[in-house]
Backbone as a ProteinNet text record, in pm:
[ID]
protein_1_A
[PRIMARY]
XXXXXXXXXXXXXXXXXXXXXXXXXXXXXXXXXXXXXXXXXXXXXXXXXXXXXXXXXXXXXXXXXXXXXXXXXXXXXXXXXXXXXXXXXXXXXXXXXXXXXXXXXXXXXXXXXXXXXXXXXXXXXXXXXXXXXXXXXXXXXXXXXXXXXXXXXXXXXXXXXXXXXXXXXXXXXXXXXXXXXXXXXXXXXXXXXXXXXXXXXXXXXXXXXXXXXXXXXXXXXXXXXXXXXXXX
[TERTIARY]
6815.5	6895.4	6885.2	7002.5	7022.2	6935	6825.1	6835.8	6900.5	6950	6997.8	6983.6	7038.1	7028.7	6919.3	6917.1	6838.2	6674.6	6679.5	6539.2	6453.2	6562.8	6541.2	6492.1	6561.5	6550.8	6383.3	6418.3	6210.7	6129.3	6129.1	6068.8	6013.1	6142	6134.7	6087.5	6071.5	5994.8	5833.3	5797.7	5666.5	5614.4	5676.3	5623	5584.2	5683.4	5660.2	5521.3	5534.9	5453.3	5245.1	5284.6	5133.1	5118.1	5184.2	5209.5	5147.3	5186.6	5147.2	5039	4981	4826.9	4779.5	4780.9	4715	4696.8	4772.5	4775.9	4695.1	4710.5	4651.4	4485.6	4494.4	4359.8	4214.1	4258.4	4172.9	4109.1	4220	4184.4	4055.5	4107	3987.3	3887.8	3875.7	3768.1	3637.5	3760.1	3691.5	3626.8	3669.9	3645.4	3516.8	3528.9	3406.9	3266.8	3286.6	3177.7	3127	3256.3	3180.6	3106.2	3143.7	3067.1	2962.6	2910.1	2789.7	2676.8	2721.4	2703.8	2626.5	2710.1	2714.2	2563.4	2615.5	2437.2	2301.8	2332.7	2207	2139.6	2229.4	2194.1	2119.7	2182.4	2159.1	2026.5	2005	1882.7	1768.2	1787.1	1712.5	1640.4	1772.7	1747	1672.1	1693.4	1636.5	1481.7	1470.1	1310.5	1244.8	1294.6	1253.4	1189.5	1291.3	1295	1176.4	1178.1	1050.1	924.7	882.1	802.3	706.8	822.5	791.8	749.4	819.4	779.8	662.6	558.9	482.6	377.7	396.8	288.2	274.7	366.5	326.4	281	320.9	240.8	116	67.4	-71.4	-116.1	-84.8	-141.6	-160.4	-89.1	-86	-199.1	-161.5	-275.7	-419.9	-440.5	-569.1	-590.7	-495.5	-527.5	-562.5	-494.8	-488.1	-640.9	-694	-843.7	-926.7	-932.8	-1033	-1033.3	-921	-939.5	-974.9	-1003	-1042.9	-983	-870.4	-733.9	-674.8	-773.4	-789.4	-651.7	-579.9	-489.6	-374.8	-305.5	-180.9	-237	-374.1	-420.2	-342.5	-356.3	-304.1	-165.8	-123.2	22.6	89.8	33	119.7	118.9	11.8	-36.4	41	63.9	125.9	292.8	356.4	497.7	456	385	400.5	433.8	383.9	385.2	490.9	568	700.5	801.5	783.8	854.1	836.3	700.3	660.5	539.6	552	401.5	272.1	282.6	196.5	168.4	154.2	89.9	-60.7	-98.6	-263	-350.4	-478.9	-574.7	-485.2	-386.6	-302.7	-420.8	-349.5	-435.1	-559.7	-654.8	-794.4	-854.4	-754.5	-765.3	-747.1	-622.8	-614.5	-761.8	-812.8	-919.1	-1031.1	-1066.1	-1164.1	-1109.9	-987.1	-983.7	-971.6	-932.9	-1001.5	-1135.2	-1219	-1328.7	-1432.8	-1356.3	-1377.8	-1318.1	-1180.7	-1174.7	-1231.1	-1274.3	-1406.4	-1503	-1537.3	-1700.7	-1657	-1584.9	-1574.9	-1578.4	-1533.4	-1486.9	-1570.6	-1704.6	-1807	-1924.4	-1950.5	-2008.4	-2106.1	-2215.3	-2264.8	-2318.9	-2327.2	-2364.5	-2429.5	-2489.6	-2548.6	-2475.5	-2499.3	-2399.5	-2557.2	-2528.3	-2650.6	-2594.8	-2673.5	-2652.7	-2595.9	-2714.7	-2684.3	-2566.1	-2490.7	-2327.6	-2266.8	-2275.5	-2186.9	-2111.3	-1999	-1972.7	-1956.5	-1929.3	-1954.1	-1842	-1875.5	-1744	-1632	-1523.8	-1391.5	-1460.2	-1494.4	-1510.4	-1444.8	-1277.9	-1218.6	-1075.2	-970.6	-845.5	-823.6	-770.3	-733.5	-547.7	-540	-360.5	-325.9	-167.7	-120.9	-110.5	-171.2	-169.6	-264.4	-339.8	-519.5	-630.9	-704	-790.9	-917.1	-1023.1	-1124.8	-1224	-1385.7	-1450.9	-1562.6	-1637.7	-1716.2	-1871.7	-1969.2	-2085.4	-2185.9	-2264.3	-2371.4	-2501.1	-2595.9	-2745	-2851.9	-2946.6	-2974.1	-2988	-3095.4	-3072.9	-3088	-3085.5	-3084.6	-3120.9	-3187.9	-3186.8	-3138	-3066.2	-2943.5	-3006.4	-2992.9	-3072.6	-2955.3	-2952.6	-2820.3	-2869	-2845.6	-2885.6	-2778.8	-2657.7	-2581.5	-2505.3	-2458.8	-2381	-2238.8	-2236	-2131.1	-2026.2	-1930.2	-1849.2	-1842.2	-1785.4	-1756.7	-1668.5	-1562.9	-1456.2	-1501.4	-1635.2	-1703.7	-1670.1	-1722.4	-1698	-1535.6	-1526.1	-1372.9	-1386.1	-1259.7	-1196.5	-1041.9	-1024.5	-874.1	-852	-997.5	-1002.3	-1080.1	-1035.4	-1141.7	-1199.5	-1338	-1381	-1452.2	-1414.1	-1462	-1511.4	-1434.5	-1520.7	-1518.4	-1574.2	-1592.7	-1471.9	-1487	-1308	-1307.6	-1184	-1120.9	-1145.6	-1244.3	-1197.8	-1349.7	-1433.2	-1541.6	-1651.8	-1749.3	-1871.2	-1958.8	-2019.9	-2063.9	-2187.6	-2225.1	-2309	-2254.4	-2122.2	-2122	-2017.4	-2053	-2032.9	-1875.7	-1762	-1678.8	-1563.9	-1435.9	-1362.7	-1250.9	-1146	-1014.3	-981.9	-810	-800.8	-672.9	-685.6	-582.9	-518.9	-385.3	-278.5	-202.5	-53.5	15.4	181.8	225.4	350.1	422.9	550.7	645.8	576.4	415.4	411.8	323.9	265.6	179.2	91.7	-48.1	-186.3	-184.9	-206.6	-155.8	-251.6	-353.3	-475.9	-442.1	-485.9	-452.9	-548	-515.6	-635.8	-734.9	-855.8	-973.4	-1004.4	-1136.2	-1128.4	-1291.8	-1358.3	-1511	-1546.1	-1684.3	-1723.7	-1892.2	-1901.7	-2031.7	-2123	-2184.4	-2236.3	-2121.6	-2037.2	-1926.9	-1766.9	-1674.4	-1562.2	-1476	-1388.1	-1279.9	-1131.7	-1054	-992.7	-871.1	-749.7	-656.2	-556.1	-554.6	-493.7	-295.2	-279.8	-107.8	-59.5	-154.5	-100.8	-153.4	-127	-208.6	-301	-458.4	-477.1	-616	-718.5	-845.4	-887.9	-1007	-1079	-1192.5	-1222.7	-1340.5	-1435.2	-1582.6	-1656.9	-1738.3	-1786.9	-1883.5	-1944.8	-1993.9	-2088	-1957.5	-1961	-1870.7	-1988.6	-2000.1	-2071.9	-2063.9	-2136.7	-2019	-2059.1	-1978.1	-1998.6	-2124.4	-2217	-2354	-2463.8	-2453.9	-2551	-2664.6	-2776.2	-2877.6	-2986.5	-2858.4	-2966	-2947.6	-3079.2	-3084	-3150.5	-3151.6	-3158.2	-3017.6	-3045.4	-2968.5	-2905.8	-2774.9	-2748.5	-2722	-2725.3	-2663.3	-2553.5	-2430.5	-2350.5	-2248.1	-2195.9	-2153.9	-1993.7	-1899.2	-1782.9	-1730.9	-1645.4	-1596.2	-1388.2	-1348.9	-1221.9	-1116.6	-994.5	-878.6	-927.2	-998.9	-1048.6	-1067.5	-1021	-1085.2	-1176.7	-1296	-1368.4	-1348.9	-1461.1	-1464.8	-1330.5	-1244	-1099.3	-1152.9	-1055.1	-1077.4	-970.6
-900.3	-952.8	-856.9	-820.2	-713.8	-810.6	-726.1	-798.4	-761.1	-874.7	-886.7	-761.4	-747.9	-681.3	-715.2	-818.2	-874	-916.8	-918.6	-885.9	-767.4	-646.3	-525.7	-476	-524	-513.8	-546.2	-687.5	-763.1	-658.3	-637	-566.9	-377.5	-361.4	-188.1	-249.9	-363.3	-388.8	-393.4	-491.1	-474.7	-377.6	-258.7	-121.3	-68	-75	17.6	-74.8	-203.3	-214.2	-189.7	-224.4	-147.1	-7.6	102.8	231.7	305.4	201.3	225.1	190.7	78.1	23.9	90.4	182.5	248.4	368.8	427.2	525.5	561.1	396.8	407.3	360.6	302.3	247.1	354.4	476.5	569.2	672.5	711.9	756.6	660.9	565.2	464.6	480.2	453.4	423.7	547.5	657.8	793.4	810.2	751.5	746.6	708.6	557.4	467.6	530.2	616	694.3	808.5	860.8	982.5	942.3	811.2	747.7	719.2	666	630.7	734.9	831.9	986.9	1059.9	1056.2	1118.8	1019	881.5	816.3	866.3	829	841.1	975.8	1136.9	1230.6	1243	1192.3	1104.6	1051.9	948.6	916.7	990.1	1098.2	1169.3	1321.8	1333.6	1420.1	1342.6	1243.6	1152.3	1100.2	1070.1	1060.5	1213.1	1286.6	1458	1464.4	1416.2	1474.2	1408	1274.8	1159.8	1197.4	1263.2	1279.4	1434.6	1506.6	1626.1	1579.3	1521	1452.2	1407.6	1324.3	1273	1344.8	1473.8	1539.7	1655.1	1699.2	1776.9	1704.5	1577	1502.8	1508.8	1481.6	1460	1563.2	1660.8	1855.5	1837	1817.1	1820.9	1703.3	1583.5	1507.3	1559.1	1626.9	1694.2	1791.7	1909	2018.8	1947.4	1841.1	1804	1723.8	1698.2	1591.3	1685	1814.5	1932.5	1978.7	2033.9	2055.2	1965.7	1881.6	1775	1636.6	1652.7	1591.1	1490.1	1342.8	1253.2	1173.1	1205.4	1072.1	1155.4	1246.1	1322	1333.9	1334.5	1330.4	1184.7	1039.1	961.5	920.9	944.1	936.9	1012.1	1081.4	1192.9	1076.5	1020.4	944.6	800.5	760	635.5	698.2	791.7	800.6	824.7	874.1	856.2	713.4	588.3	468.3	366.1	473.1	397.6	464.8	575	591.4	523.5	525.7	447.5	357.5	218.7	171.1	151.2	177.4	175.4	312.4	406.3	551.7	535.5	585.7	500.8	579.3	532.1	598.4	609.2	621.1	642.3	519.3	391.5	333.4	345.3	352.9	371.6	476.5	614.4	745	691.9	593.8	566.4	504	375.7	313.1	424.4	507.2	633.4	663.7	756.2	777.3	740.8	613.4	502.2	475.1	511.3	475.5	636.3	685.7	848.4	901.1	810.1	802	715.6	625.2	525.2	612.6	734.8	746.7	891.2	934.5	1078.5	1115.8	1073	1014.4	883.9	919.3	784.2	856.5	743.3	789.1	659.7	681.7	585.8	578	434	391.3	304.5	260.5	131.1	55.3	-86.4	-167.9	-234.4	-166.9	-279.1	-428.6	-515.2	-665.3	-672.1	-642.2	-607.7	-621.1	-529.3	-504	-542.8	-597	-697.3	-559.8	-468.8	-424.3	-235.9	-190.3	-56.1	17.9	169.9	237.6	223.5	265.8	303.5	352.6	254.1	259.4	369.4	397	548.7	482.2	577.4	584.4	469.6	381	364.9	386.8	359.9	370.4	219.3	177.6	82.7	101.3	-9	2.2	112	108.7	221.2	170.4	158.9	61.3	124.7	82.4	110.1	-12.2	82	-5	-19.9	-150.6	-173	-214.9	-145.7	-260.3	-223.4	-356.6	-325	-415.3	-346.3	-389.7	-453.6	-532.9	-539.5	-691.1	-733.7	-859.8	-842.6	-941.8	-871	-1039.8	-1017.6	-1186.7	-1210.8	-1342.8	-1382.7	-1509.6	-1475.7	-1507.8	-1536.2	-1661.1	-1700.4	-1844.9	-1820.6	-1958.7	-1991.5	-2036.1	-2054.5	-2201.1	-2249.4	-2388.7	-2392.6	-2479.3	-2511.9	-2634.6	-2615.5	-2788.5	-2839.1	-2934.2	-3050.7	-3000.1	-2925.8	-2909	-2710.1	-2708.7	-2562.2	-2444.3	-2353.9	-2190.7	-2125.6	-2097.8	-2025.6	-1942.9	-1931.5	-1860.6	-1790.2	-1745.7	-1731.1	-1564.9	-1531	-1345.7	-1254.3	-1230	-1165.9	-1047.5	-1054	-936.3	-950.7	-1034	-1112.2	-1271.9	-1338.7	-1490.8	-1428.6	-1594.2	-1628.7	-1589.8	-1589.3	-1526.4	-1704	-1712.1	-1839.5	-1761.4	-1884.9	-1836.4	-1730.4	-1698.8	-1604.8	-1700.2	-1683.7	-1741.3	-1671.2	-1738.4	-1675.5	-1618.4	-1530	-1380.7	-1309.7	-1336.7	-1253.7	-1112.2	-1018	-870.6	-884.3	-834	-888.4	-737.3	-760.9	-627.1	-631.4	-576.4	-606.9	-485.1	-469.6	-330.9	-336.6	-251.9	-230	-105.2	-146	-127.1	-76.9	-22	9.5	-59.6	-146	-175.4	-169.1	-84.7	-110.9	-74.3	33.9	58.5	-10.1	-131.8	-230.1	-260.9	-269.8	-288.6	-439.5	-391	-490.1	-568	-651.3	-661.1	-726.1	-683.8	-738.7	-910.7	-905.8	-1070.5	-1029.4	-1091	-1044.5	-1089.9	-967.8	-1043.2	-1065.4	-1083.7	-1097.1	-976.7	-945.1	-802.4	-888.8	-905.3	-994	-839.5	-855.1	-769.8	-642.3	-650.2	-603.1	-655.7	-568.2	-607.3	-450.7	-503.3	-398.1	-437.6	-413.9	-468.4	-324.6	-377.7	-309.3	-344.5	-236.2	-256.9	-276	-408.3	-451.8	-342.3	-239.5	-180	-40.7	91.5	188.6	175.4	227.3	162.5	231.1	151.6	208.4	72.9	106.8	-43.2	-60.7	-144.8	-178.4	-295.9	-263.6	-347.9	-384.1	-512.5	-567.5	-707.4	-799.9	-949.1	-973.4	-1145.3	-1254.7	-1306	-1288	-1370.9	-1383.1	-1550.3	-1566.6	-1427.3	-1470.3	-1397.9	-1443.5	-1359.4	-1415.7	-1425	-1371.2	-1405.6	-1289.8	-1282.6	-1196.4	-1147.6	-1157.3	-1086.8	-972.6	-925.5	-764.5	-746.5	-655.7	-578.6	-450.9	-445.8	-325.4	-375.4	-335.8	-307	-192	-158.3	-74.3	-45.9	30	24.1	156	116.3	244.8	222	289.1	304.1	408.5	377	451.9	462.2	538.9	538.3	624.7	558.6	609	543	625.6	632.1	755.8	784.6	884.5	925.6	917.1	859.6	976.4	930.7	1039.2	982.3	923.3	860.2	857.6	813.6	775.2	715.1
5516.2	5404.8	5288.1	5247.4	5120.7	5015.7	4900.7	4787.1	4677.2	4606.1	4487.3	4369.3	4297.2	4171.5	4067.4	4059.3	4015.7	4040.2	4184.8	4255.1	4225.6	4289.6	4255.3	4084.5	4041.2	3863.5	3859	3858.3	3875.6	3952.5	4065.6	4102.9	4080.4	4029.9	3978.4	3783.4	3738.9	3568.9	3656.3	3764.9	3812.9	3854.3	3902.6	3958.6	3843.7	3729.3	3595.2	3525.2	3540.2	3483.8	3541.4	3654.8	3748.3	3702.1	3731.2	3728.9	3555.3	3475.2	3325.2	3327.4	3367.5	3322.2	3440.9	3534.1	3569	3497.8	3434.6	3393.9	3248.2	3177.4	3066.7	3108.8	3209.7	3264.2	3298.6	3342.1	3390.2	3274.4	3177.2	3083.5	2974.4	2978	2909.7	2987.2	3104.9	3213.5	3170.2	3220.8	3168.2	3065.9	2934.9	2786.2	2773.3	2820.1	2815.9	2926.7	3032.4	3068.5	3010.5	2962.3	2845.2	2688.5	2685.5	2569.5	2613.5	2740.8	2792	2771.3	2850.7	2882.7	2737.7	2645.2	2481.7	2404.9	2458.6	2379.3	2425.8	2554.4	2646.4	2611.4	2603.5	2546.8	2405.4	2372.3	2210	2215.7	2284.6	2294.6	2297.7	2437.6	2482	2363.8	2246.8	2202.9	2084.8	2028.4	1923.6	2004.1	2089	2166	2146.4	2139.4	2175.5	2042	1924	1767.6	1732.3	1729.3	1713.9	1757.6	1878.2	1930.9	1867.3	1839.9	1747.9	1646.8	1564.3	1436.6	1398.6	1518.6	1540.6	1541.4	1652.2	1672.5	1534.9	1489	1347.4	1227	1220.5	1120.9	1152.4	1245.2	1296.9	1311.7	1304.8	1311.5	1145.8	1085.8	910.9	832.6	915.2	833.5	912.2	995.6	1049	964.7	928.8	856.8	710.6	622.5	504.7	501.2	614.5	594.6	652.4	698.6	674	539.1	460.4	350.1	249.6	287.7	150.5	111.6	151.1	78.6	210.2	108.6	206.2	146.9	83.6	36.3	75.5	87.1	167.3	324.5	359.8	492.8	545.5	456.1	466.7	451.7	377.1	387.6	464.3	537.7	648.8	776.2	802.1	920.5	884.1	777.9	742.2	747.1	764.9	820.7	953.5	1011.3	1162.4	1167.9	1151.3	1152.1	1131.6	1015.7	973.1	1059.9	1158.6	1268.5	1424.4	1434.8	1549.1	1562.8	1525.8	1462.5	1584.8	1712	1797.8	1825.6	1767.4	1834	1820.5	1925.1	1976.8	1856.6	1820.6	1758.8	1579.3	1531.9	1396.7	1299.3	1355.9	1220	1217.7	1317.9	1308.3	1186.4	1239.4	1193.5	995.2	968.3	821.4	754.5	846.1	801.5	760.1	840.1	848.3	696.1	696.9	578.9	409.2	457.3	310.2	317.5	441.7	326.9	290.4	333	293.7	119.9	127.9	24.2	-81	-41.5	-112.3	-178.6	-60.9	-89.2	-195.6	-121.3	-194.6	-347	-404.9	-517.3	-600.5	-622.7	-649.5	-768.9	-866.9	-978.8	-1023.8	-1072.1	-1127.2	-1266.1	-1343.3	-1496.5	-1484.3	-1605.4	-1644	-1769.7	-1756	-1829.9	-1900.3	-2053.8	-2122.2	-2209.7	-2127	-2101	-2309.8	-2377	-2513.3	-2563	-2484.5	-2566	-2492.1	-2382.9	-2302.2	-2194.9	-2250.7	-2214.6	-2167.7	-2105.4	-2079.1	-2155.6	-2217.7	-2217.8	-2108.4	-2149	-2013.2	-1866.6	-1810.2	-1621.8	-1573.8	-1620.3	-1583.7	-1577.4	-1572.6	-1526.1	-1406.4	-1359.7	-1245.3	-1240.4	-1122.4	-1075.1	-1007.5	-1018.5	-982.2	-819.2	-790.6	-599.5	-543	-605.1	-545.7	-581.4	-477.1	-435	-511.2	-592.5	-607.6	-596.6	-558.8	-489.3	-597.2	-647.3	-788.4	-739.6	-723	-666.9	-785.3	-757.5	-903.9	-838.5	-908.7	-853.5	-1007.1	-975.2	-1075.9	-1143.3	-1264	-1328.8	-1448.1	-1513.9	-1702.6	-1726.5	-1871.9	-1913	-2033	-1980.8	-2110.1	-2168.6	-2267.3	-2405.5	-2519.8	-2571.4	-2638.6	-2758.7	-2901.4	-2922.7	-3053.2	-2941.6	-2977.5	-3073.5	-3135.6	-3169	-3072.5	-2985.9	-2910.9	-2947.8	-3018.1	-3043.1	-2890.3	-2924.2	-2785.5	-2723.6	-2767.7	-2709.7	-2591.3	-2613.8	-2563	-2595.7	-2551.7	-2617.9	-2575	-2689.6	-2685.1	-2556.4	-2470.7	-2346.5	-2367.2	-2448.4	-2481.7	-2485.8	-2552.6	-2537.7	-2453.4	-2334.4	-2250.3	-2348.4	-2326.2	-2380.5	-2545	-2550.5	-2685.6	-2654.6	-2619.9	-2583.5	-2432.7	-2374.7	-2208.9	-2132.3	-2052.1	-1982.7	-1832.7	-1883.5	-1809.9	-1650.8	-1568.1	-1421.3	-1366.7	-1469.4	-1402.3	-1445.5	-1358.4	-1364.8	-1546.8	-1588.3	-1716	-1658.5	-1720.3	-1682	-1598.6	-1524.7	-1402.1	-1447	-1361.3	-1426.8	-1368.9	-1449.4	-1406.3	-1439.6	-1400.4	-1484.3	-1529.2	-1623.9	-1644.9	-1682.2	-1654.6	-1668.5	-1820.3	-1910.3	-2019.7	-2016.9	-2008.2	-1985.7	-2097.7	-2088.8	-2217.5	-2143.4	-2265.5	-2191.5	-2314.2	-2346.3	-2435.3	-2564.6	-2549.8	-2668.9	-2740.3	-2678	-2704.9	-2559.1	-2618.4	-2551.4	-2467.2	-2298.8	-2255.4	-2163.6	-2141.5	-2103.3	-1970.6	-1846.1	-1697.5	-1726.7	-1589.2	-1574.6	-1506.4	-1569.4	-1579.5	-1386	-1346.4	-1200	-1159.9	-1127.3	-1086.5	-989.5	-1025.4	-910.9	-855.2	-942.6	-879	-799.6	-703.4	-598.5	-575.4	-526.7	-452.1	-527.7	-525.2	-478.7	-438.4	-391.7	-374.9	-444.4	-513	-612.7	-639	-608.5	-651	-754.1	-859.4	-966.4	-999.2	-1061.9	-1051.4	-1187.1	-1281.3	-1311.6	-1370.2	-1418	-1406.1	-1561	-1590.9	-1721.2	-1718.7	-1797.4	-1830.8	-1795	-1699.8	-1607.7	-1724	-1766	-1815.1	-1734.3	-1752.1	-1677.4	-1774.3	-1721.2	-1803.4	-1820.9	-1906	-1845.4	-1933.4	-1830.3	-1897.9	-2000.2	-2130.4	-2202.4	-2353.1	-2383.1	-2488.8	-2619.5	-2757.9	-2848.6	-2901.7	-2986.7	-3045.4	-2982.4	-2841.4	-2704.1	-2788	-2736.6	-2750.2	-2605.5	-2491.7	-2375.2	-2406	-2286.7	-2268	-2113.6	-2089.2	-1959.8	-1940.6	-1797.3	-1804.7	-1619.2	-1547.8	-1489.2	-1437.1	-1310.4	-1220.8	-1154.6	-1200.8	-1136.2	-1079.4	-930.8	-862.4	-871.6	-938.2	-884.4	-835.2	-730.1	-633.5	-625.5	-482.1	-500.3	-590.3	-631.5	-672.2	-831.2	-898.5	-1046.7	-1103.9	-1199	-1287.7	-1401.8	-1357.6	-1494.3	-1587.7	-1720.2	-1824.3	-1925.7	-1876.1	-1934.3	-2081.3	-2181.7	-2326	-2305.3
[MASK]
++++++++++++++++++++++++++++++++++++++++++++++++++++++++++++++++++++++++++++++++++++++++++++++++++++++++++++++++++++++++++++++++++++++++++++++++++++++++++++++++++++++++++++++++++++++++++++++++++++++++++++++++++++++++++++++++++++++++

């Protein structure tokens, strides 16, 4: 049976239309494997770069913690980290070097109970850790008039300081903000602390005790860390 014109028609729009989406079909196909192809390389060369990266930091923070220079020794080893945070032995290697930087960097004074407080402890920096220990007893001796309402707390450094045990050797750091003298919040050292500063300043140490007191003795004390003494 002859077909129609119209059959034929339908049938020669369905050929064209197979014939096109094949045609446009392979080129994509192709496309989408050479995109595959192009990452994976990608990958391979970005694993390559990382891995370099890794190992010259760690050649550098080795050379930088022979020469001395324990805080770029560290920050070399802390971008390895912010590239890949499991590279074996990295954080161990940081701990080592904070407390290298603890020790390296360590000086000692005495705090007479007398004047309550010490000259400038030293320079510190915002976000650097220094380490405060003190040895030692002193006797506090005070014969004071107390109202009911108890000893003023409002001026560290002059009255009791809100929040520290009284006698206890304690520290606050002053600051400059806008040009005006800006006093941190006072923190306790007792025996030990390790204590990082919210801003850069001159640390002072010294007894929580009130005004008018009349102890004496003498403490012992070691600071260590990211300080600079000698400060004014």
């Amino acid at each position: 049976m002859l077909k129609s014109k119209n059959d034929w028609g339908i049938q020669s729009l369905i050929l064209g239309s197979l014939l096109a989406f094949i045609m446009t079909s392979q080129p994509a196909i192709a496309q989408t494997s050479s995109k595959k192809t192009n990452v994976k390389q990608l990958n391979i060369q970005a694993d390559k770069l990382r891995d370099a990266f890794i190992k010259q930091s760690a050649d550098i923070a080795r050379k930088y913690s022979d020469a001395g220079d324990y805080e770029n020794s560290r920050k070399m080893l802390e971008s390895i980290l912010n590239i890949k945070k499991d590279v074996p032995g990295v954080k161990e290697m940081i701990k080592q070097l904070n407390e290298k930087l603890m020790t390296s960097n360590s000086s000692d004074f005495e705090i007479d109970a007398s004047r309550n407080w010490s000259v400038p402890a030293g320079l510190v920096a915002k976000g650097k850790m220094v380490r405060v220990m003190s040895t030692g007893t002193y006797d506090l001796k005070a014969d004071i008039k107390v109202p009911v309402g108890g000893l003023p707390n409002k001026t560290p450094m002059k009255d009791l300081s809100r929040g520290i045990p009284t006698g206890a050797l304690m520290g606050v750091v002053v600051s400059r903000e806008k040009g005006k003298t800006k006093m941190g919040k006072p923190f306790i050292i007792g025996e030990k602390v390790e204590y990082v500063p919210k801003d850069d300043g001159l640390l002072m140490i010294g007894l929580n005790l009130p005004a008018g007191h009349r102890s004496s003795g003498k403490i012992k004390v070691r600071i260590s860390g990211f300080i600079q003494r000698n400060a004014k």
